[in-house]
Tab-separated table of C-alpha atoms in Angstrom:
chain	number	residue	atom	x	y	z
A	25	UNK	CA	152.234	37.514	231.955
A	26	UNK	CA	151.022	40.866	233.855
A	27	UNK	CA	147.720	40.244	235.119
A	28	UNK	CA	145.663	42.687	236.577
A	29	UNK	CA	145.800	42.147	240.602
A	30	UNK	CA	143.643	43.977	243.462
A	31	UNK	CA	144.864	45.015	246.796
A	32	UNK	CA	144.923	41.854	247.502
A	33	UNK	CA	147.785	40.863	245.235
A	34	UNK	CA	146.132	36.815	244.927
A	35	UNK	CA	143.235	39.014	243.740
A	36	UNK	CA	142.683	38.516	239.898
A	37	UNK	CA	139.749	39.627	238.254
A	38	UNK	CA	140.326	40.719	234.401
A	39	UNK	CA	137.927	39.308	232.299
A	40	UNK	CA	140.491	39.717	229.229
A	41	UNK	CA	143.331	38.080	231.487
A	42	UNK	CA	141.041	35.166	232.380
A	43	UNK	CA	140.511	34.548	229.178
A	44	UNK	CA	144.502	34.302	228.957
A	45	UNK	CA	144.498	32.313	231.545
A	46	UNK	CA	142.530	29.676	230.577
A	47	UNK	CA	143.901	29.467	226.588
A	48	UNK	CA	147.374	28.775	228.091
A	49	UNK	CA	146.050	26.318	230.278
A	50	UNK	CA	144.018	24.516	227.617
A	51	UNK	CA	147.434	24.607	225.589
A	52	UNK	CA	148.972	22.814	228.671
A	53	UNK	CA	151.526	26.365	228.942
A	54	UNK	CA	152.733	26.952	232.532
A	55	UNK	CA	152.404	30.648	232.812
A	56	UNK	CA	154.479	33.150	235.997
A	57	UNK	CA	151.514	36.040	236.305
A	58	UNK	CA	152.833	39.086	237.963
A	59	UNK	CA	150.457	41.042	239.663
A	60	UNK	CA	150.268	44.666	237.991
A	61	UNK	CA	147.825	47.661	238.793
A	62	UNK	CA	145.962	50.011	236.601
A	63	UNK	CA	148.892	52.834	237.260
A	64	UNK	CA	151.361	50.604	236.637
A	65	UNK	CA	152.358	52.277	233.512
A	66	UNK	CA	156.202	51.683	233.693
A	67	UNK	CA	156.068	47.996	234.017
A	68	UNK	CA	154.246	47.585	231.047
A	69	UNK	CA	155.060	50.382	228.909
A	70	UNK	CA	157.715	47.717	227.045
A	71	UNK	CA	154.668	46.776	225.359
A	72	UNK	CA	153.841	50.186	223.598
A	73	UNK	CA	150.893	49.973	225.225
A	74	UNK	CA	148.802	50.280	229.215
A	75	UNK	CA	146.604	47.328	229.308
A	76	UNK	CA	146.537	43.710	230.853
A	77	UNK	CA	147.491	41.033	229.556
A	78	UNK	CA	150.547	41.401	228.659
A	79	UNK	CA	152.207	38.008	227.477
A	80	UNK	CA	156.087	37.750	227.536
A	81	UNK	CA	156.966	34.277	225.665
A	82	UNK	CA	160.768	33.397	224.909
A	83	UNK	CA	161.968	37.047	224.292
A	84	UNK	CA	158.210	37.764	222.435
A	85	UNK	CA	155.605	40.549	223.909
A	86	UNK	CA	152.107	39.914	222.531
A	87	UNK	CA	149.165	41.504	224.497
A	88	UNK	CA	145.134	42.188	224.051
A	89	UNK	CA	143.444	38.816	224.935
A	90	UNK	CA	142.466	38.157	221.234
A	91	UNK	CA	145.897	38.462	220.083
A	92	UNK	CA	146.998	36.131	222.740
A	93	UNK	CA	144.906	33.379	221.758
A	94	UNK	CA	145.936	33.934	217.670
A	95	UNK	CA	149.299	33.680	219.065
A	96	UNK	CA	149.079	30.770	221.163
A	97	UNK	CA	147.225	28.507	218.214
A	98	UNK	CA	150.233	29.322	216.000
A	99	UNK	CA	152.979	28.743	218.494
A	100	UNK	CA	151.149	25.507	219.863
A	101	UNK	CA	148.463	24.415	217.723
A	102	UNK	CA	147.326	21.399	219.941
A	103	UNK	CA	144.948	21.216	221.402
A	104	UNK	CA	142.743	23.521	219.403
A	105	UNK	CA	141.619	26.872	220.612
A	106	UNK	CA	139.877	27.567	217.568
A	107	UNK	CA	139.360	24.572	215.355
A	108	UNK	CA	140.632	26.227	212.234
A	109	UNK	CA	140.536	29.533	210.336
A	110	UNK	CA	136.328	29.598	209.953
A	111	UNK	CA	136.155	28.772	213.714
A	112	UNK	CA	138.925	31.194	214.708
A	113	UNK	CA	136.269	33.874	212.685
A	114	UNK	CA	133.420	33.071	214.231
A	115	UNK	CA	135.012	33.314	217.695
A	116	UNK	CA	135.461	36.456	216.548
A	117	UNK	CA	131.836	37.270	217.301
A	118	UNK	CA	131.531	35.607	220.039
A	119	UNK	CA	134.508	37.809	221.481
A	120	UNK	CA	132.649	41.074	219.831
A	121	UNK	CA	129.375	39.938	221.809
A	122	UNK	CA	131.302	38.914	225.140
A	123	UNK	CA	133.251	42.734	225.133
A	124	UNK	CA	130.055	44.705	224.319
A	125	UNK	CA	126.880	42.834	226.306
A	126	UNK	CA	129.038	40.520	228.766
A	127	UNK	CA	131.579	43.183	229.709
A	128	UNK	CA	129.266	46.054	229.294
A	129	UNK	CA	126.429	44.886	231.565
A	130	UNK	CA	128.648	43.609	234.095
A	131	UNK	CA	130.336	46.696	234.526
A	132	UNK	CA	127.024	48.551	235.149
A	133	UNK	CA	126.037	45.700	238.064
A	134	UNK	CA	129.325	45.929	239.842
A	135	UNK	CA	131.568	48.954	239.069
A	136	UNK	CA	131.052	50.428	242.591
A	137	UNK	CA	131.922	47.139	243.969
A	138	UNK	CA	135.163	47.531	242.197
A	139	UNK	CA	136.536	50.345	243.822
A	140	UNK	CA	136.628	48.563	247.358
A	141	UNK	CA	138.713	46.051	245.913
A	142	UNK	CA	141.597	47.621	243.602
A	143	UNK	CA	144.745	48.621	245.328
A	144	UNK	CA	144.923	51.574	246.841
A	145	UNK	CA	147.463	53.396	244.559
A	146	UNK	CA	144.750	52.288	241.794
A	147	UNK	CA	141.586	54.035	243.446
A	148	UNK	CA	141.813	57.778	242.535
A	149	UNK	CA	142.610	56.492	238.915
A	150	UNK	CA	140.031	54.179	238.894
A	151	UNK	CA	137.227	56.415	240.101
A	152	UNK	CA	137.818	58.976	237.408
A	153	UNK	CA	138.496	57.257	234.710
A	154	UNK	CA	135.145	55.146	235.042
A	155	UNK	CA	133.120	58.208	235.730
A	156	UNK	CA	134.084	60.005	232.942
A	157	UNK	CA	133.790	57.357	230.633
A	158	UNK	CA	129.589	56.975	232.131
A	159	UNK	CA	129.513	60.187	233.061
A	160	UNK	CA	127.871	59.519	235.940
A	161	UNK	CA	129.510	58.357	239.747
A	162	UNK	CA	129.824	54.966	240.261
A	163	UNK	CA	127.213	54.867	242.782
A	164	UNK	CA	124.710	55.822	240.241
A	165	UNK	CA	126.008	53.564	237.764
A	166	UNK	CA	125.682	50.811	240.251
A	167	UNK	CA	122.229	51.745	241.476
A	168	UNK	CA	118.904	50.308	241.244
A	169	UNK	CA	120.994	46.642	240.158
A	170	UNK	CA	118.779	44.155	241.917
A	171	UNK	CA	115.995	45.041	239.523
A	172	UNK	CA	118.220	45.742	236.380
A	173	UNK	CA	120.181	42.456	236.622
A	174	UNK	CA	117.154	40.857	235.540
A	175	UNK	CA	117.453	42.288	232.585
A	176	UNK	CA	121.107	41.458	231.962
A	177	UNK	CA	120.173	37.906	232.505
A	178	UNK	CA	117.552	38.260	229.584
A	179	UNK	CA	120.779	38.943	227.338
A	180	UNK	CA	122.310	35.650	228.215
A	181	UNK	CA	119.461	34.147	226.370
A	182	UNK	CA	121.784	32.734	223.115
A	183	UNK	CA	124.518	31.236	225.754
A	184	UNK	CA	121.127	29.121	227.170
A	185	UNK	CA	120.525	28.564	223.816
A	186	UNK	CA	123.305	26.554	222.445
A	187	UNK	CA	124.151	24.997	226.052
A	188	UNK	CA	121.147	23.500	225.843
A	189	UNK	CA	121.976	21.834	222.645
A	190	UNK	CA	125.960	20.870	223.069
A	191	UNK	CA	127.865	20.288	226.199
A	192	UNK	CA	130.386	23.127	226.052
A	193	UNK	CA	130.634	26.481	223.234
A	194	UNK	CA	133.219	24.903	221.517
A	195	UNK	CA	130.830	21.493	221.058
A	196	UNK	CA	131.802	18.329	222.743
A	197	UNK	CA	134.963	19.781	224.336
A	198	UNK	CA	136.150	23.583	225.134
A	199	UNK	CA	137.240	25.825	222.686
A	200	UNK	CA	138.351	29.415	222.947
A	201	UNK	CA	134.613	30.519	223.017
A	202	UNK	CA	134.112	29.039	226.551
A	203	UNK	CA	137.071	30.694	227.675
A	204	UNK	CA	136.216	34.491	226.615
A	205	UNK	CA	133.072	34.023	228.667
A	206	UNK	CA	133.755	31.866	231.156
A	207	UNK	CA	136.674	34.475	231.382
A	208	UNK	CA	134.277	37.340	231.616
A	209	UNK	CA	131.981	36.232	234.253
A	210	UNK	CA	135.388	35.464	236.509
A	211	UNK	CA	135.434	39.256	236.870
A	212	UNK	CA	132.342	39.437	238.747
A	213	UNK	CA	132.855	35.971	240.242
A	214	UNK	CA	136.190	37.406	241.846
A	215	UNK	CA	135.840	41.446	242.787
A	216	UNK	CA	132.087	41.331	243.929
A	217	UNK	CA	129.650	39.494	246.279
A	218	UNK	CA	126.324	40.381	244.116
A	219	UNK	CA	124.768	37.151	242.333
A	220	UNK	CA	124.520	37.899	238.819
A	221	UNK	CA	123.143	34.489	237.720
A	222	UNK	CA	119.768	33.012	239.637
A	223	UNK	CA	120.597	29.833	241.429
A	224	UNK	CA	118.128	28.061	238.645
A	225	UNK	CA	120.346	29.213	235.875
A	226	UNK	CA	120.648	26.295	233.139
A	227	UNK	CA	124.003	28.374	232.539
A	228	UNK	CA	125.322	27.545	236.327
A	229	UNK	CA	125.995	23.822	234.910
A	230	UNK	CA	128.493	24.912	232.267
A	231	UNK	CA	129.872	27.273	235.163
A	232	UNK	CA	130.315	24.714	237.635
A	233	UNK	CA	131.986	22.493	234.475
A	234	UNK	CA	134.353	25.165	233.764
A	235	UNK	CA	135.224	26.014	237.042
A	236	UNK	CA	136.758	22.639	237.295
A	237	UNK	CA	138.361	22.689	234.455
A	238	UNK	CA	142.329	21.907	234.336
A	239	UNK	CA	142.844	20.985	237.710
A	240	UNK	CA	140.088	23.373	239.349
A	241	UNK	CA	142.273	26.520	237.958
A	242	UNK	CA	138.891	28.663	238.039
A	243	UNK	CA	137.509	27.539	240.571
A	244	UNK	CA	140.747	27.975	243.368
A	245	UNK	CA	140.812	31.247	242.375
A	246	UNK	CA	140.840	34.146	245.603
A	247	UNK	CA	137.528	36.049	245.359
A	248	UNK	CA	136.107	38.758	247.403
A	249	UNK	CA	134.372	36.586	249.555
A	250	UNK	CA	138.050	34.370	249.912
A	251	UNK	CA	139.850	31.498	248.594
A	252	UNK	CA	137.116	28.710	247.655
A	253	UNK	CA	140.027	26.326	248.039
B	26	UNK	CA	111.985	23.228	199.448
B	27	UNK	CA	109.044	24.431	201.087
B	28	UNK	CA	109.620	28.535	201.206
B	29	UNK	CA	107.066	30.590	202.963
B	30	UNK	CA	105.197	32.792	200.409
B	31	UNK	CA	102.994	35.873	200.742
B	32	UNK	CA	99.829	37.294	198.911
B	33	UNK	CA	102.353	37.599	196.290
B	34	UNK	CA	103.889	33.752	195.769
B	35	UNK	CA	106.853	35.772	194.586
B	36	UNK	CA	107.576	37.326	197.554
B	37	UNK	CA	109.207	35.105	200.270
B	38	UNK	CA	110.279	36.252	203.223
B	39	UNK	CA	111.024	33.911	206.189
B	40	UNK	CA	113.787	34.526	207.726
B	41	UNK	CA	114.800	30.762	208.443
B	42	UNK	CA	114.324	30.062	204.316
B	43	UNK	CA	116.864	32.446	203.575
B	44	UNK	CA	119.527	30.889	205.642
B	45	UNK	CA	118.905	27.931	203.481
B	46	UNK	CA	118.647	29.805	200.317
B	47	UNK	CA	121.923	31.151	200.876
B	48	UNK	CA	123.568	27.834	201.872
B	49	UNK	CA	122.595	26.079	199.124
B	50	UNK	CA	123.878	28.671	196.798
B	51	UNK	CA	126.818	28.624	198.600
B	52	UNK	CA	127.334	24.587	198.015
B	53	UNK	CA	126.097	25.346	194.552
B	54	UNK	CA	122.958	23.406	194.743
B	55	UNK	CA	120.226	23.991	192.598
B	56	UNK	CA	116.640	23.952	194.335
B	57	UNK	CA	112.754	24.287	193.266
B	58	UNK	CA	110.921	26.530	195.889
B	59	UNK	CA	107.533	25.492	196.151
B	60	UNK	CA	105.586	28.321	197.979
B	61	UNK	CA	104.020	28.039	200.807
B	62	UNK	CA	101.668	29.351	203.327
B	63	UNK	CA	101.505	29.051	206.981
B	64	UNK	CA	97.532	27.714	206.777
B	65	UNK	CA	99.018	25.255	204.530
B	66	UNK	CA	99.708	22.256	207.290
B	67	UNK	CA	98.584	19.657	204.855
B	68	UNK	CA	101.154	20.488	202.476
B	69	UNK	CA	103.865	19.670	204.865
B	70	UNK	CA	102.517	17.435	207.209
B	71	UNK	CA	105.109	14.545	205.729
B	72	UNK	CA	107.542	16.381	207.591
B	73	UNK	CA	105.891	15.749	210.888
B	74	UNK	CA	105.762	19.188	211.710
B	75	UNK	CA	104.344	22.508	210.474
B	76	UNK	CA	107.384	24.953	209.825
B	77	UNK	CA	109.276	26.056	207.045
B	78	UNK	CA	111.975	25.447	205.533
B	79	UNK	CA	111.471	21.796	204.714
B	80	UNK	CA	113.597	20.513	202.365
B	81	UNK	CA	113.202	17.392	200.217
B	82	UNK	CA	116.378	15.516	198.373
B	83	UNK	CA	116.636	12.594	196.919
B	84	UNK	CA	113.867	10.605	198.787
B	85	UNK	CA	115.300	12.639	202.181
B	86	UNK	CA	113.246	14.858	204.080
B	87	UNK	CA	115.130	17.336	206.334
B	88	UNK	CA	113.209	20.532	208.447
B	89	UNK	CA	114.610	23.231	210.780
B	90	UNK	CA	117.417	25.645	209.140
B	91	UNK	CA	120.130	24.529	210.964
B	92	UNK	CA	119.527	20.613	210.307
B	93	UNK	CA	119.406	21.681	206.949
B	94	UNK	CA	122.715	23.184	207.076
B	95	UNK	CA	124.314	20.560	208.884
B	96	UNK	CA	122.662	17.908	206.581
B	97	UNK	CA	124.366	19.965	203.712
B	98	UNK	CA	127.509	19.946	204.783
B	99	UNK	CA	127.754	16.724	205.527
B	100	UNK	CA	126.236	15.489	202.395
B	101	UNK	CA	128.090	17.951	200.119
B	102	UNK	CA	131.331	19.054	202.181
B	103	UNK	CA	132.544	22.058	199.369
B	104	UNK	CA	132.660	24.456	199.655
B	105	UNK	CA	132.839	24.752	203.939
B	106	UNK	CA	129.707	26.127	205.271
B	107	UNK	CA	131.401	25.467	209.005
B	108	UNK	CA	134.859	25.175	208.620
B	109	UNK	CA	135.225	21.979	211.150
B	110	UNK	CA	133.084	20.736	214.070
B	111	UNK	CA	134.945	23.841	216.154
B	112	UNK	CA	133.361	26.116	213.073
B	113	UNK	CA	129.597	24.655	213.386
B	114	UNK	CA	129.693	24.489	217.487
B	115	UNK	CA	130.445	28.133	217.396
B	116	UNK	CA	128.011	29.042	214.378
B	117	UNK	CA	125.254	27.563	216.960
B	118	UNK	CA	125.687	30.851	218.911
B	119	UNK	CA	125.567	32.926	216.156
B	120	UNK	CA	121.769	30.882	215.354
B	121	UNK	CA	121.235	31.712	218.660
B	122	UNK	CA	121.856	35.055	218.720
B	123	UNK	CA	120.479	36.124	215.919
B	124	UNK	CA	116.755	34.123	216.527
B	125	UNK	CA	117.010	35.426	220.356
B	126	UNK	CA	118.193	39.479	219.302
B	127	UNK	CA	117.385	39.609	215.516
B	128	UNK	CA	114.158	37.743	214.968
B	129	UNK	CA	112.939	38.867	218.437
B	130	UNK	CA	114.034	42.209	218.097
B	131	UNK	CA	112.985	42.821	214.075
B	132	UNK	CA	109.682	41.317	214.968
B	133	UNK	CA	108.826	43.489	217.333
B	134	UNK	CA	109.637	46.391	214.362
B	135	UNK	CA	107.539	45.042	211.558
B	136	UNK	CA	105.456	42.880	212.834
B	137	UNK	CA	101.840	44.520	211.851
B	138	UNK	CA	103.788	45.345	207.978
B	139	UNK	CA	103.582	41.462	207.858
B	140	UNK	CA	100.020	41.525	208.162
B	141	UNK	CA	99.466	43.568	204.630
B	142	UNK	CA	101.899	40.886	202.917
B	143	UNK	CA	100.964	37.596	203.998
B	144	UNK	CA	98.560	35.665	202.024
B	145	UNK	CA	94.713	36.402	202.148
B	146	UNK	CA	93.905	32.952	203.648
B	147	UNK	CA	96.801	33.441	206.368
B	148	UNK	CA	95.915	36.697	207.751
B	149	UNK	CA	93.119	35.887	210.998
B	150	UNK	CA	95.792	32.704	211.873
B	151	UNK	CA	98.834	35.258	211.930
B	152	UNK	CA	97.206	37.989	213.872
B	153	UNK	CA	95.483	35.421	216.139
B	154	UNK	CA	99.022	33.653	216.694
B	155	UNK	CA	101.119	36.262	217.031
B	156	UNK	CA	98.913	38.199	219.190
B	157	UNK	CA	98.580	35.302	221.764
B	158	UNK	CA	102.052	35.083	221.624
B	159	UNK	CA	102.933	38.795	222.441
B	160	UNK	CA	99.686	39.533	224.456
B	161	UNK	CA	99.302	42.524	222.483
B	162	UNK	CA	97.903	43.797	219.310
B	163	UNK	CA	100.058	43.825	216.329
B	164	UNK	CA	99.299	47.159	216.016
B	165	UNK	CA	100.945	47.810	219.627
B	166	UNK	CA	103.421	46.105	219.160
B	167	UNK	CA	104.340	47.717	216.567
B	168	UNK	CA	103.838	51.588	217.799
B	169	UNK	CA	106.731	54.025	218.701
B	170	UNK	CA	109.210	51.693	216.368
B	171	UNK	CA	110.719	55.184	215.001
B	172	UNK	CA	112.023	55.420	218.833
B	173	UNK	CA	112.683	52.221	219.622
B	174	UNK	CA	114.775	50.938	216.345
B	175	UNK	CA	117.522	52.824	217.965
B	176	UNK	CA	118.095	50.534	220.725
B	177	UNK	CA	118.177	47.746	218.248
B	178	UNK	CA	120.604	49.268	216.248
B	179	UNK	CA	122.786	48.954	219.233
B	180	UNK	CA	122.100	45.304	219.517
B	181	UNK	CA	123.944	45.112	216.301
B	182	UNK	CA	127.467	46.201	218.051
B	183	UNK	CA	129.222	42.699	218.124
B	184	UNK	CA	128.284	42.248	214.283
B	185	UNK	CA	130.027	45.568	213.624
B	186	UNK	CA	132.934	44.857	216.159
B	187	UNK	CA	133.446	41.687	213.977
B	188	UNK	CA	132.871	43.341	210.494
B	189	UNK	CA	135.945	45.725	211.649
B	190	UNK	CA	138.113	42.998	211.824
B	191	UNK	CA	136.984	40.847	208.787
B	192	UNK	CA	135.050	41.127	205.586
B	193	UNK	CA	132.668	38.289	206.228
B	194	UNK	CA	131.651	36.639	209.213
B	195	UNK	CA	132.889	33.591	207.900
B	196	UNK	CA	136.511	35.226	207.811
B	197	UNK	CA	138.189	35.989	204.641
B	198	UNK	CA	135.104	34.355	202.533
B	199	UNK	CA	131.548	33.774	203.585
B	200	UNK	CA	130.524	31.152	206.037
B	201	UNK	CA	127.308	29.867	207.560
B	202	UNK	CA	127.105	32.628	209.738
B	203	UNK	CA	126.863	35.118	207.439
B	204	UNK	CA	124.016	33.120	205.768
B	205	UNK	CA	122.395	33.120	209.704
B	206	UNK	CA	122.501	37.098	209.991
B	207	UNK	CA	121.579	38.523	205.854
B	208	UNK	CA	119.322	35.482	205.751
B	209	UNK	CA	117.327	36.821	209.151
B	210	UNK	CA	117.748	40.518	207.350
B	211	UNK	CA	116.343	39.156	204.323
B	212	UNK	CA	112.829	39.062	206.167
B	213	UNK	CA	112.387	42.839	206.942
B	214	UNK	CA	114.472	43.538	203.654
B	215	UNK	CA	111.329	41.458	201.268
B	216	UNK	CA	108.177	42.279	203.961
B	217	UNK	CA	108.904	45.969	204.945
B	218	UNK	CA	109.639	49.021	203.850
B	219	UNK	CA	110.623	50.141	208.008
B	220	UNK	CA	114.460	51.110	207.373
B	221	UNK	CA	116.692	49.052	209.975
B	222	UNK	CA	119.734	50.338	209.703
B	223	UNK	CA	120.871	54.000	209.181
B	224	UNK	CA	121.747	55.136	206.035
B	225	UNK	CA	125.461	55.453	207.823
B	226	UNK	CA	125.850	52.109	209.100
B	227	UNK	CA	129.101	50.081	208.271
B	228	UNK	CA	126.931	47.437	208.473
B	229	UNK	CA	125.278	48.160	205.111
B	230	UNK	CA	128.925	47.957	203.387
B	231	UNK	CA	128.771	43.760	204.182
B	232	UNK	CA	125.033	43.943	203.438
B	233	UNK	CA	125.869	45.285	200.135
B	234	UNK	CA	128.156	42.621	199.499
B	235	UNK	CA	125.882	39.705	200.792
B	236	UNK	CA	123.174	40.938	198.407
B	237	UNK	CA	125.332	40.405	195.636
B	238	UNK	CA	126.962	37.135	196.506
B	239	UNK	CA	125.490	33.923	194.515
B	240	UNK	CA	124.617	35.644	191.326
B	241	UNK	CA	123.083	38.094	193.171
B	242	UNK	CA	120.467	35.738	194.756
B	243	UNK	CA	119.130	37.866	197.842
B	244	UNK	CA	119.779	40.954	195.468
B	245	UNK	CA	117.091	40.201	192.591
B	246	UNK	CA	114.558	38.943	195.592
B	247	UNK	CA	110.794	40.588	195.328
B	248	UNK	CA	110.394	42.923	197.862
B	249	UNK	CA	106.851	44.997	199.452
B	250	UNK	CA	108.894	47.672	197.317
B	251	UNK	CA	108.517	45.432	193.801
B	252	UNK	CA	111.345	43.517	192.760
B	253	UNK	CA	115.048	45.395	192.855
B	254	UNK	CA	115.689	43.553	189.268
C-alpha cells in the first residue's frame, strides 16, 4: 500500500490512508506501506491515477479509501466492516459527512502546519496547489484558528450524539464508520501540535478507545510532537 | 399514533411524526393518527412524557421516533428498515445529524411561519417556549433567512455526496435513513412556504421520489399551501 509519508518517512498522516489502515487491520490483513510523496507521480501512476492509498493485493490495484473498504468486505468478509449492503449505504454518509465537514474544517485549522512537515521535494507543490484551491495563502487560511476551532467543534455535535448512546459508530463493536473518522482526526493528530478537541471532550473517550485498538496501531503512530511509543 | 396537528387538524407537521409515518408505510402498517396539540399534555400523559410521536399497538405504548423504529423492526422485521444491527448503529448518526444540522438549522428558517399554523390554543406556549429556548424573538430569529438559507444549503453536502453514489440513502431501495432526512423535510415542506432548496438542487430529484414512495403518502400531505392532492 502507498501511504502518504512526510519528511519524516515514519510520518503518516492521510486521513483517507488511515482509514485504510485501520479496515485492513480490523480484517486481521498484514499490510507493507511504502512511504510515497505528493510528487510522486511515477510510483503510482500504475494506478491510472495520483492519489494515496493505493492498495496492491495479489497482482490487484484498488485505490480511493472507499473503494478499499468495498474491496476488502468482498475479499474477506469477516469480521464485518459494514454489516451488510444497508449498512455499507449508510456508511456511505457517514464517509460523505467525514470528507466534507471532518476533512474540510481540519484543513482550514492546520494547513499551514502542514507545510513544515511534508518532504521537502513536496513543499513547492504543496503550497500552490492548496492556495489555489482557497485562494488565499496558507497563512490566512490558517489564521484566527484558536477562535474558529470552536466552531468546528460545534460540528462534531452528531458524533457526541450517538457516542453517547452506543459504545463505538458501528454499535457494540467497530465498524467501518469509526475508522473513516477516527481515520480523519489521525491527520491532525499526526502533522500538527494544535488541540482540536477540548480536553473535556465526551468524544476523547472513543479516541482514547480507538487509539488502542489492534494492538495500539493508532496510537504508536510517529506524530509531530514524536513517537508516543 | 399521536401526530402533532395545527389550526388545521389536517395539517401535521412534526418532523419526528414523519419519520414514523414513513416507517410504518414502509413495513406496511396501517395506523389511525389522532391529532394532537402541544397544550394537549393530558392527552398523552400515559406515555409518561409530553412529546410526539407516541405510538400505541396492541396494548404497547412506545414514544421517541427512533424507539419507534427500532420497536418496528423488531416486531415486524420486513421489509428492513436497518438492514442489521451494523445498519441501525450507523442510522443513529444519520438521527443525529439530521436533529443536530436539519432540525436546528430549518428551525432557525421557519420558525416564526410556525407561529401562523399552530393551533389557536398553542400559540402563547410555542412563542413562550421557543423564545426561552433561543433567547430571541421568533421574529429575530427568523430575520435575514433569504441570506442565511445559503449556508444551510451547504450543510446539505454529505446528503448530496451520498445521493451521487446511490438512489436512496438506504442503498438501492429506501431505508430508515431516508425516512430520518424527507421525514425532518416534511416539517418545512407542510408549515412553510420559505423554499429550502434551490430550484437546481439534485437534492430535489430524491425528494421527488420520496414524495411519491408509499402511495404517495408524504405527496398527498396538507400543506400552509392547501393540500398538493
Amino acid at each position: 500500500m502507498h501511504d502518504l509519508a512526510g519528511a519524516d518517512p515514519a510520518l503518516r498522516f492521510s486521513p483517507y490512508c488511515w482509514r485504510t489502515r485501520f479496515a485492513l487491520a480490523h480484517k486481521g490483513l498484514a499490510v507493507e506501506t511504502i512511504p510515497w510523496r505528493f510528487t510522486d507521480r511515477d510510483a503510482i501512476a500504475f494506478s491510472g491515477q495520483y492519489r494515496v492509498p493505493v492498495l496492491q493485493d495479489d497482482g490487484r490495484t484498488v485505490f480511493d479509501s472507499w473503494s478499499i473498504a468495498e474491496y476488502l468486505e468482498e475479499t474477506c468478509p469477516a469480521p464485518t466492516l459494514f454489516g451488510g449492503a444497508v449498512g455499507r449505504a449508510h456508511a456511505r454518509f457517514v464517509n460523505a459527512w467525514a470528507d466534507a465537514v471532518l476533512v474540510g474544517g481540519i484543513a482550514k485549522l492546520i494547513i499551514r502546519d502542514l507545510l513544515d512537515i511534508v518532504d521537502p521535494q513536496d513543499r513547492a507543490y504543496f503550497r500552490a496547489s492548496r492556495e489555489a484551491r482557497f485562494g488565499q495563502t496558507l497563512e490566512e487560511i490558517q489564521a484566527g484558528r484558536e477562535e474558529r476551532v470552536l466552531a468546528f467543534r460545534d460540528t462534531l455535535t452528531p458524533l457526541r450524539l450517538v457516542l453517547r448512546r452506543q459504545e463505538w459508530l458501528g454499535g457494540p463493536a467497530p465498524s467501518y464508520a469509526d475508522h473513516i473518522v477516527s481515520g480523519t482526526f489521525m491527520w491532525p493528530r499526526c502533522a500538527s501540535a494544535f488541540p482540536l478537541l477540548a480536553d473535556d471532550d465526551p468524544l476523547c473517550a472513543w479516541q482514547e478507545r480507538m487509539l488502542d485498538l489492534y494492538g495500539g496501531l493508532a496510537r504508536s503512530a510517529v506524530t509531530v510532537l514524536g513517537s508516543h511509543d
